[in-house]
Amino acid sequence: MGTVNDATTQSTRASATRELILTAAERLFAEHGVLAVSNRQVSEAAGQGNNTAVGYHFGTKADLVRAIARKHSAPIEELRQRMVAEIADSTDVRDWIGCLIRPVTEHLAAVGSPTWFARFGAQVMTDPSLRQIMVDESLSSPSLVRIVEGLYRCLPDLPDDVRAERADMARQLLVHMVAERERALADGTPTPRATWAEAADGIVDALVGMWQAPITTYKREGDEP
């Protein structure tokens, strides 16, 4: 019996340590960049006397980044699935973009200020050696696949190259606008919108306009007059 209790206590302690490390790493990575922060600094910020704690519990820095991403992707995915189910087979661009944006902002609102995940994501997405981790996490989301398919169904006449270009623009706007608002809230500086819900409205408005914007066409050599 004592052995079982000891094992349970040890497992509980390990889980608590992992959570402390995840929280400390997320904050430090968000504020300073992933490559600028050492495992030693993460261990110290997490209150761990053993400087090898990060490696012991997570492995490489890439593994730690992936663990932070997954900590947040699970509740965001749950929100997305609910929203996608609610709009069914909508033909409204705004509905699909709302399903893309609002789960992120709702999650951040639920976590409560200060949050670091948006800034963490922005740091990782601009790091060539780690960006693929966030991309892979997104591609593994069933609801995100449905959102992209639903959005593209609403825009059947959009050329493939323009579609790819605007998808990149949408990703940049989402990642960095949410990160900027999170940074402003953490610093106590004014924000254009009072709440995360209102911030989502602004981003959705902008993205709807972007996806439906007119396309400039070019006459190339060899085209018929």
PDB file of C-alpha atoms in Angstrom:
ATOM      1  CA  MET A   1       0.000   0.000   0.000  1.00  0.00           C
ATOM      2  CA  GLY A   2       2.796   2.352   0.888  1.00  0.00           C
ATOM      3  CA  THR A   3       4.451   1.754  -2.460  1.00  0.00           C
ATOM      4  CA  VAL A   4       1.237   2.676  -4.321  1.00  0.00           C
ATOM      5  CA  ASN A   5       0.837   5.867  -2.293  1.00  0.00           C
ATOM      6  CA  ASP A   6       4.467   6.785  -2.860  1.00  0.00           C
ATOM      7  CA  ALA A   7       4.093   6.280  -6.599  1.00  0.00           C
ATOM      8  CA  THR A   8       0.939   8.416  -6.643  1.00  0.00           C
ATOM      9  CA  THR A   9       2.643  11.182  -4.682  1.00  0.00           C
ATOM     10  CA  GLN A  10       5.644  11.088  -6.993  1.00  0.00           C
ATOM     11  CA  SER A  11       3.420  11.251 -10.084  1.00  0.00           C
ATOM     12  CA  THR A  12       1.474  14.189  -8.635  1.00  0.00           C
ATOM     13  CA  ARG A  13       4.697  16.001  -7.813  1.00  0.00           C
ATOM     14  CA  ALA A  14       6.049  15.388 -11.323  1.00  0.00           C
ATOM     15  CA  SER A  15       2.832  16.738 -12.885  1.00  0.00           C
ATOM     16  CA  ALA A  16       3.025  19.868 -10.739  1.00  0.00           C
ATOM     17  CA  THR A  17       6.656  20.376 -11.728  1.00  0.00           C
ATOM     18  CA  ARG A  18       5.833  19.984 -15.411  1.00  0.00           C
ATOM     19  CA  GLU A  19       3.084  22.592 -15.092  1.00  0.00           C
ATOM     20  CA  LEU A  20       5.449  25.041 -13.358  1.00  0.00           C
ATOM     21  CA  ILE A  21       8.000  24.556 -16.125  1.00  0.00           C
ATOM     22  CA  LEU A  22       5.398  24.995 -18.875  1.00  0.00           C
ATOM     23  CA  THR A  23       4.123  28.239 -17.353  1.00  0.00           C
ATOM     24  CA  ALA A  24       7.610  29.656 -16.794  1.00  0.00           C
ATOM     25  CA  ALA A  25       8.789  28.707 -20.276  1.00  0.00           C
ATOM     26  CA  GLU A  26       5.699  30.148 -21.956  1.00  0.00           C
ATOM     27  CA  ARG A  27       6.200  33.484 -20.206  1.00  0.00           C
ATOM     28  CA  LEU A  28       9.935  33.687 -20.862  1.00  0.00           C
ATOM     29  CA  PHE A  29       9.612  32.624 -24.497  1.00  0.00           C
ATOM     30  CA  ALA A  30       6.808  35.154 -25.028  1.00  0.00           C
ATOM     31  CA  GLU A  31       8.761  38.018 -23.503  1.00  0.00           C
ATOM     32  CA  HIS A  32      12.275  37.280 -24.778  1.00  0.00           C
ATOM     33  CA  GLY A  33      12.051  34.863 -27.697  1.00  0.00           C
ATOM     34  CA  VAL A  34      12.629  31.121 -27.661  1.00  0.00           C
ATOM     35  CA  LEU A  35      16.284  31.065 -28.652  1.00  0.00           C
ATOM     36  CA  ALA A  36      17.202  33.796 -26.157  1.00  0.00           C
ATOM     37  CA  VAL A  37      16.046  31.713 -23.181  1.00  0.00           C
ATOM     38  CA  SER A  38      18.082  28.793 -21.840  1.00  0.00           C
ATOM     39  CA  ASN A  39      16.774  25.693 -20.107  1.00  0.00           C
ATOM     40  CA  ARG A  40      18.626  26.871 -17.015  1.00  0.00           C
ATOM     41  CA  GLN A  41      16.649  30.130 -17.009  1.00  0.00           C
ATOM     42  CA  VAL A  42      13.384  28.223 -17.401  1.00  0.00           C
ATOM     43  CA  SER A  43      14.290  25.909 -14.517  1.00  0.00           C
ATOM     44  CA  GLU A  44      15.166  28.854 -12.264  1.00  0.00           C
ATOM     45  CA  ALA A  45      11.970  30.726 -13.156  1.00  0.00           C
ATOM     46  CA  ALA A  46       9.988  27.582 -12.371  1.00  0.00           C
ATOM     47  CA  GLY A  47      11.606  27.384  -8.937  1.00  0.00           C
ATOM     48  CA  GLN A  48      13.549  24.223  -9.723  1.00  0.00           C
ATOM     49  CA  GLY A  49      16.918  23.858  -8.036  1.00  0.00           C
ATOM     50  CA  ASN A  50      17.959  21.236 -10.582  1.00  0.00           C
ATOM     51  CA  ASN A  51      18.985  23.001 -13.800  1.00  0.00           C
ATOM     52  CA  THR A  52      18.384  19.822 -15.797  1.00  0.00           C
ATOM     53  CA  ALA A  53      14.684  19.761 -14.852  1.00  0.00           C
ATOM     54  CA  VAL A  54      13.540  20.960 -18.288  1.00  0.00           C
ATOM     55  CA  GLY A  55      15.462  18.260 -20.113  1.00  0.00           C
ATOM     56  CA  TYR A  56      14.347  15.604 -17.650  1.00  0.00           C
ATOM     57  CA  HIS A  57      10.636  16.404 -17.967  1.00  0.00           C
ATOM     58  CA  PHE A  58      10.420  17.476 -21.632  1.00  0.00           C
ATOM     59  CA  GLY A  59      13.563  16.561 -23.550  1.00  0.00           C
ATOM     60  CA  THR A  60      14.658  19.129 -26.132  1.00  0.00           C
ATOM     61  CA  LYS A  61      13.595  22.755 -26.400  1.00  0.00           C
ATOM     62  CA  ALA A  62      11.496  21.793 -29.427  1.00  0.00           C
ATOM     63  CA  ASP A  63       9.686  19.235 -27.262  1.00  0.00           C
ATOM     64  CA  LEU A  64       9.013  21.938 -24.681  1.00  0.00           C
ATOM     65  CA  VAL A  65       7.642  24.293 -27.345  1.00  0.00           C
ATOM     66  CA  ARG A  66       5.376  21.518 -28.615  1.00  0.00           C
ATOM     67  CA  ALA A  67       4.114  20.807 -25.090  1.00  0.00           C
ATOM     68  CA  ILE A  68       3.220  24.486 -24.580  1.00  0.00           C
ATOM     69  CA  ALA A  69       1.388  24.579 -27.912  1.00  0.00           C
ATOM     70  CA  ARG A  70      -0.590  21.441 -27.066  1.00  0.00           C
ATOM     71  CA  LYS A  71      -1.509  22.756 -23.630  1.00  0.00           C
ATOM     72  CA  HIS A  72      -3.511  25.494 -25.361  1.00  0.00           C
ATOM     73  CA  SER A  73      -4.506  23.778 -28.591  1.00  0.00           C
ATOM     74  CA  ALA A  74      -6.764  21.275 -26.787  1.00  0.00           C
ATOM     75  CA  PRO A  75      -9.212  23.839 -25.294  1.00  0.00           C
ATOM     76  CA  ILE A  76      -9.067  25.940 -28.479  1.00  0.00           C
ATOM     77  CA  GLU A  77      -9.913  22.868 -30.568  1.00  0.00           C
ATOM     78  CA  GLU A  78     -12.887  22.125 -28.311  1.00  0.00           C
ATOM     79  CA  LEU A  79     -14.241  25.643 -28.857  1.00  0.00           C
ATOM     80  CA  ARG A  80     -13.664  25.416 -32.605  1.00  0.00           C
ATOM     81  CA  GLN A  81     -15.504  22.115 -32.898  1.00  0.00           C
ATOM     82  CA  ARG A  82     -18.497  23.583 -31.101  1.00  0.00           C
ATOM     83  CA  MET A  83     -18.563  26.669 -33.316  1.00  0.00           C
ATOM     84  CA  VAL A  84     -18.145  24.677 -36.520  1.00  0.00           C
ATOM     85  CA  ALA A  85     -21.054  22.437 -35.504  1.00  0.00           C
ATOM     86  CA  GLU A  86     -23.215  25.505 -34.881  1.00  0.00           C
ATOM     87  CA  ILE A  87     -22.724  27.007 -38.363  1.00  0.00           C
ATOM     88  CA  ALA A  88     -23.168  23.641 -40.148  1.00  0.00           C
ATOM     89  CA  ASP A  89     -22.745  24.174 -43.910  1.00  0.00           C
ATOM     90  CA  SER A  90     -22.875  27.960 -43.907  1.00  0.00           C
ATOM     91  CA  THR A  91     -22.142  29.809 -47.143  1.00  0.00           C
ATOM     92  CA  ASP A  92     -21.234  33.012 -45.302  1.00  0.00           C
ATOM     93  CA  VAL A  93     -17.513  33.879 -45.294  1.00  0.00           C
ATOM     94  CA  ARG A  94     -17.951  35.689 -41.983  1.00  0.00           C
ATOM     95  CA  ASP A  95     -19.173  32.542 -40.243  1.00  0.00           C
ATOM     96  CA  TRP A  96     -16.084  30.538 -41.184  1.00  0.00           C
ATOM     97  CA  ILE A  97     -13.669  33.311 -40.308  1.00  0.00           C
ATOM     98  CA  GLY A  98     -15.414  33.707 -36.971  1.00  0.00           C
ATOM     99  CA  CYS A  99     -14.763  30.015 -36.295  1.00  0.00           C
ATOM    100  CA  LEU A 100     -11.106  30.651 -37.012  1.00  0.00           C
ATOM    101  CA  ILE A 101     -10.680  33.713 -34.786  1.00  0.00           C
ATOM    102  CA  ARG A 102     -13.101  33.496 -31.887  1.00  0.00           C
ATOM    103  CA  PRO A 103     -11.891  30.240 -30.301  1.00  0.00           C
ATOM    104  CA  VAL A 104      -8.465  31.834 -29.826  1.00  0.00           C
ATOM    105  CA  THR A 105      -9.788  35.052 -28.306  1.00  0.00           C
ATOM    106  CA  GLU A 106     -12.340  33.218 -26.144  1.00  0.00           C
ATOM    107  CA  HIS A 107      -9.590  30.978 -24.816  1.00  0.00           C
ATOM    108  CA  LEU A 108      -7.366  33.934 -23.956  1.00  0.00           C
ATOM    109  CA  ALA A 109     -10.285  35.683 -22.252  1.00  0.00           C
ATOM    110  CA  ALA A 110     -10.975  32.555 -20.209  1.00  0.00           C
ATOM    111  CA  VAL A 111      -7.341  32.195 -19.124  1.00  0.00           C
ATOM    112  CA  GLY A 112      -7.389  35.746 -17.763  1.00  0.00           C
ATOM    113  CA  SER A 113      -4.773  38.479 -17.904  1.00  0.00           C
ATOM    114  CA  PRO A 114      -1.870  38.317 -18.073  1.00  0.00           C
ATOM    115  CA  THR A 115      -1.613  35.686 -20.774  1.00  0.00           C
ATOM    116  CA  TRP A 116       1.466  34.791 -22.791  1.00  0.00           C
ATOM    117  CA  PHE A 117       0.262  32.261 -25.355  1.00  0.00           C
ATOM    118  CA  ALA A 118      -0.394  34.749 -28.180  1.00  0.00           C
ATOM    119  CA  ARG A 119       3.067  36.287 -27.838  1.00  0.00           C
ATOM    120  CA  PHE A 120       4.597  32.835 -27.505  1.00  0.00           C
ATOM    121  CA  GLY A 121       2.909  31.838 -30.765  1.00  0.00           C
ATOM    122  CA  ALA A 122       4.151  34.964 -32.523  1.00  0.00           C
ATOM    123  CA  GLN A 123       7.710  34.280 -31.375  1.00  0.00           C
ATOM    124  CA  VAL A 124       7.594  30.671 -32.532  1.00  0.00           C
ATOM    125  CA  MET A 125       6.023  31.514 -35.910  1.00  0.00           C
ATOM    126  CA  THR A 126       8.887  33.885 -36.699  1.00  0.00           C
ATOM    127  CA  ASP A 127      11.543  31.317 -35.769  1.00  0.00           C
ATOM    128  CA  PRO A 128      12.484  29.214 -38.826  1.00  0.00           C
ATOM    129  CA  SER A 129      13.685  26.293 -36.701  1.00  0.00           C
ATOM    130  CA  LEU A 130      10.480  26.046 -34.644  1.00  0.00           C
ATOM    131  CA  ARG A 131       7.721  27.395 -36.908  1.00  0.00           C
ATOM    132  CA  GLN A 132       6.893  23.941 -38.269  1.00  0.00           C
ATOM    133  CA  ILE A 133       5.831  22.822 -34.796  1.00  0.00           C
ATOM    134  CA  MET A 134       2.977  25.338 -34.756  1.00  0.00           C
ATOM    135  CA  VAL A 135       2.096  24.548 -38.371  1.00  0.00           C
ATOM    136  CA  ASP A 136       1.953  20.820 -37.613  1.00  0.00           C
ATOM    137  CA  GLU A 137      -0.274  21.430 -34.586  1.00  0.00           C
ATOM    138  CA  SER A 138      -2.658  23.432 -36.778  1.00  0.00           C
ATOM    139  CA  LEU A 139      -2.730  20.783 -39.498  1.00  0.00           C
ATOM    140  CA  SER A 140      -3.630  18.148 -36.906  1.00  0.00           C
ATOM    141  CA  SER A 141      -6.789  20.068 -35.979  1.00  0.00           C
ATOM    142  CA  PRO A 142      -9.890  18.433 -37.549  1.00  0.00           C
ATOM    143  CA  SER A 143     -11.978  21.561 -37.036  1.00  0.00           C
ATOM    144  CA  LEU A 144      -9.390  23.795 -38.700  1.00  0.00           C
ATOM    145  CA  VAL A 145      -9.428  21.571 -41.775  1.00  0.00           C
ATOM    146  CA  ARG A 146     -13.218  21.947 -41.940  1.00  0.00           C
ATOM    147  CA  ILE A 147     -12.963  25.717 -41.536  1.00  0.00           C
ATOM    148  CA  VAL A 148     -10.529  26.045 -44.426  1.00  0.00           C
ATOM    149  CA  GLU A 149     -12.713  23.829 -46.616  1.00  0.00           C
ATOM    150  CA  GLY A 150     -15.830  25.815 -45.672  1.00  0.00           C
ATOM    151  CA  LEU A 151     -14.141  29.139 -46.342  1.00  0.00           C
ATOM    152  CA  TYR A 152     -12.868  28.025 -49.739  1.00  0.00           C
ATOM    153  CA  ARG A 153     -16.346  26.780 -50.700  1.00  0.00           C
ATOM    154  CA  CYS A 154     -17.586  30.335 -50.128  1.00  0.00           C
ATOM    155  CA  LEU A 155     -14.930  31.696 -52.489  1.00  0.00           C
ATOM    156  CA  PRO A 156     -15.014  29.319 -55.483  1.00  0.00           C
ATOM    157  CA  ASP A 157     -13.785  31.898 -57.998  1.00  0.00           C
ATOM    158  CA  LEU A 158     -10.660  32.848 -56.063  1.00  0.00           C
ATOM    159  CA  PRO A 159      -7.555  31.765 -58.041  1.00  0.00           C
ATOM    160  CA  ASP A 160      -5.280  29.291 -56.275  1.00  0.00           C
ATOM    161  CA  ASP A 161      -2.329  31.689 -56.070  1.00  0.00           C
ATOM    162  CA  VAL A 162      -4.485  34.460 -54.590  1.00  0.00           C
ATOM    163  CA  ARG A 163      -6.043  31.993 -52.176  1.00  0.00           C
ATOM    164  CA  ALA A 164      -2.592  30.922 -50.945  1.00  0.00           C
ATOM    165  CA  GLU A 165      -1.438  34.529 -50.658  1.00  0.00           C
ATOM    166  CA  ARG A 166      -4.476  35.584 -48.658  1.00  0.00           C
ATOM    167  CA  ALA A 167      -4.184  32.557 -46.392  1.00  0.00           C
ATOM    168  CA  ASP A 168      -0.664  33.746 -45.516  1.00  0.00           C
ATOM    169  CA  MET A 169      -1.976  37.280 -44.908  1.00  0.00           C
ATOM    170  CA  ALA A 170      -4.773  35.967 -42.690  1.00  0.00           C
ATOM    171  CA  ARG A 171      -2.315  33.928 -40.636  1.00  0.00           C
ATOM    172  CA  GLN A 172      -0.024  36.914 -40.137  1.00  0.00           C
ATOM    173  CA  LEU A 173      -2.875  39.206 -39.138  1.00  0.00           C
ATOM    174  CA  LEU A 174      -4.347  36.729 -36.661  1.00  0.00           C
ATOM    175  CA  VAL A 175      -1.041  35.803 -35.028  1.00  0.00           C
ATOM    176  CA  HIS A 176       0.328  39.304 -34.656  1.00  0.00           C
ATOM    177  CA  MET A 177      -2.825  41.287 -33.903  1.00  0.00           C
ATOM    178  CA  VAL A 178      -3.724  38.932 -31.071  1.00  0.00           C
ATOM    179  CA  ALA A 179      -0.134  39.068 -29.797  1.00  0.00           C
ATOM    180  CA  GLU A 180      -0.131  42.877 -29.893  1.00  0.00           C
ATOM    181  CA  ARG A 181      -3.332  43.064 -27.874  1.00  0.00           C
ATOM    182  CA  GLU A 182      -1.974  40.576 -25.354  1.00  0.00           C
ATOM    183  CA  ARG A 183       1.216  42.628 -25.029  1.00  0.00           C
ATOM    184  CA  ALA A 184      -0.745  45.843 -24.495  1.00  0.00           C
ATOM    185  CA  LEU A 185      -2.883  44.224 -21.807  1.00  0.00           C
ATOM    186  CA  ALA A 186       0.209  42.910 -20.017  1.00  0.00           C
ATOM    187  CA  ASP A 187       1.853  46.353 -20.182  1.00  0.00           C
ATOM    188  CA  GLY A 188      -1.296  48.187 -19.124  1.00  0.00           C
ATOM    189  CA  THR A 189      -1.372  50.305 -22.290  1.00  0.00           C
ATOM    190  CA  PRO A 190      -4.569  51.310 -24.136  1.00  0.00           C
ATOM    191  CA  THR A 191      -6.114  48.925 -26.671  1.00  0.00           C
ATOM    192  CA  PRO A 192      -8.431  49.793 -29.582  1.00  0.00           C
ATOM    193  CA  ARG A 193     -11.090  47.380 -28.294  1.00  0.00           C
ATOM    194  CA  ALA A 194     -12.276  46.976 -24.713  1.00  0.00           C
ATOM    195  CA  THR A 195     -12.665  43.192 -24.647  1.00  0.00           C
ATOM    196  CA  TRP A 196     -11.332  40.095 -26.376  1.00  0.00           C
ATOM    197  CA  ALA A 197     -14.786  39.572 -27.923  1.00  0.00           C
ATOM    198  CA  GLU A 198     -14.680  43.053 -29.452  1.00  0.00           C
ATOM    199  CA  ALA A 199     -11.118  42.488 -30.611  1.00  0.00           C
ATOM    200  CA  ALA A 200     -12.319  39.350 -32.381  1.00  0.00           C
ATOM    201  CA  ASP A 201     -15.028  41.400 -34.108  1.00  0.00           C
ATOM    202  CA  GLY A 202     -12.396  43.782 -35.458  1.00  0.00           C
ATOM    203  CA  ILE A 203     -10.169  40.993 -36.753  1.00  0.00           C
ATOM    204  CA  VAL A 204     -13.110  39.175 -38.334  1.00  0.00           C
ATOM    205  CA  ASP A 205     -14.233  42.399 -40.051  1.00  0.00           C
ATOM    206  CA  ALA A 206     -10.750  42.957 -41.462  1.00  0.00           C
ATOM    207  CA  LEU A 207     -10.340  39.379 -42.677  1.00  0.00           C
ATOM    208  CA  VAL A 208     -13.767  39.276 -44.318  1.00  0.00           C
ATOM    209  CA  GLY A 209     -12.814  42.396 -46.244  1.00  0.00           C
ATOM    210  CA  MET A 210      -9.431  40.953 -47.176  1.00  0.00           C
ATOM    211  CA  TRP A 211     -10.762  37.611 -48.428  1.00  0.00           C
ATOM    212  CA  GLN A 212     -13.462  39.320 -50.501  1.00  0.00           C
ATOM    213  CA  ALA A 213     -11.299  42.178 -51.804  1.00  0.00           C
ATOM    214  CA  PRO A 214     -11.070  42.767 -55.569  1.00  0.00           C
ATOM    215  CA  ILE A 215      -8.151  41.157 -57.359  1.00  0.00           C
ATOM    216  CA  THR A 216      -5.718  43.131 -59.473  1.00  0.00           C
ATOM    217  CA  THR A 217      -5.041  41.286 -62.714  1.00  0.00           C
ATOM    218  CA  TYR A 218      -2.018  41.669 -64.956  1.00  0.00           C
ATOM    219  CA  LYS A 219      -1.677  41.252 -68.684  1.00  0.00           C
ATOM    220  CA  ARG A 220       1.323  39.065 -69.355  1.00  0.00           C
ATOM    221  CA  GLU A 221       3.281  38.543 -72.517  1.00  0.00           C
ATOM    222  CA  GLY A 222       1.532  35.990 -74.681  1.00  0.00           C
ATOM    223  CA  ASP A 223      -1.946  36.709 -73.300  1.00  0.00           C
ATOM    224  CA  GLU A 224      -4.636  37.239 -75.924  1.00  0.00           C
ATOM    225  CA  PRO A 225      -5.711  40.900 -76.339  1.00  0.00           C
TER     226      PRO A 225
END
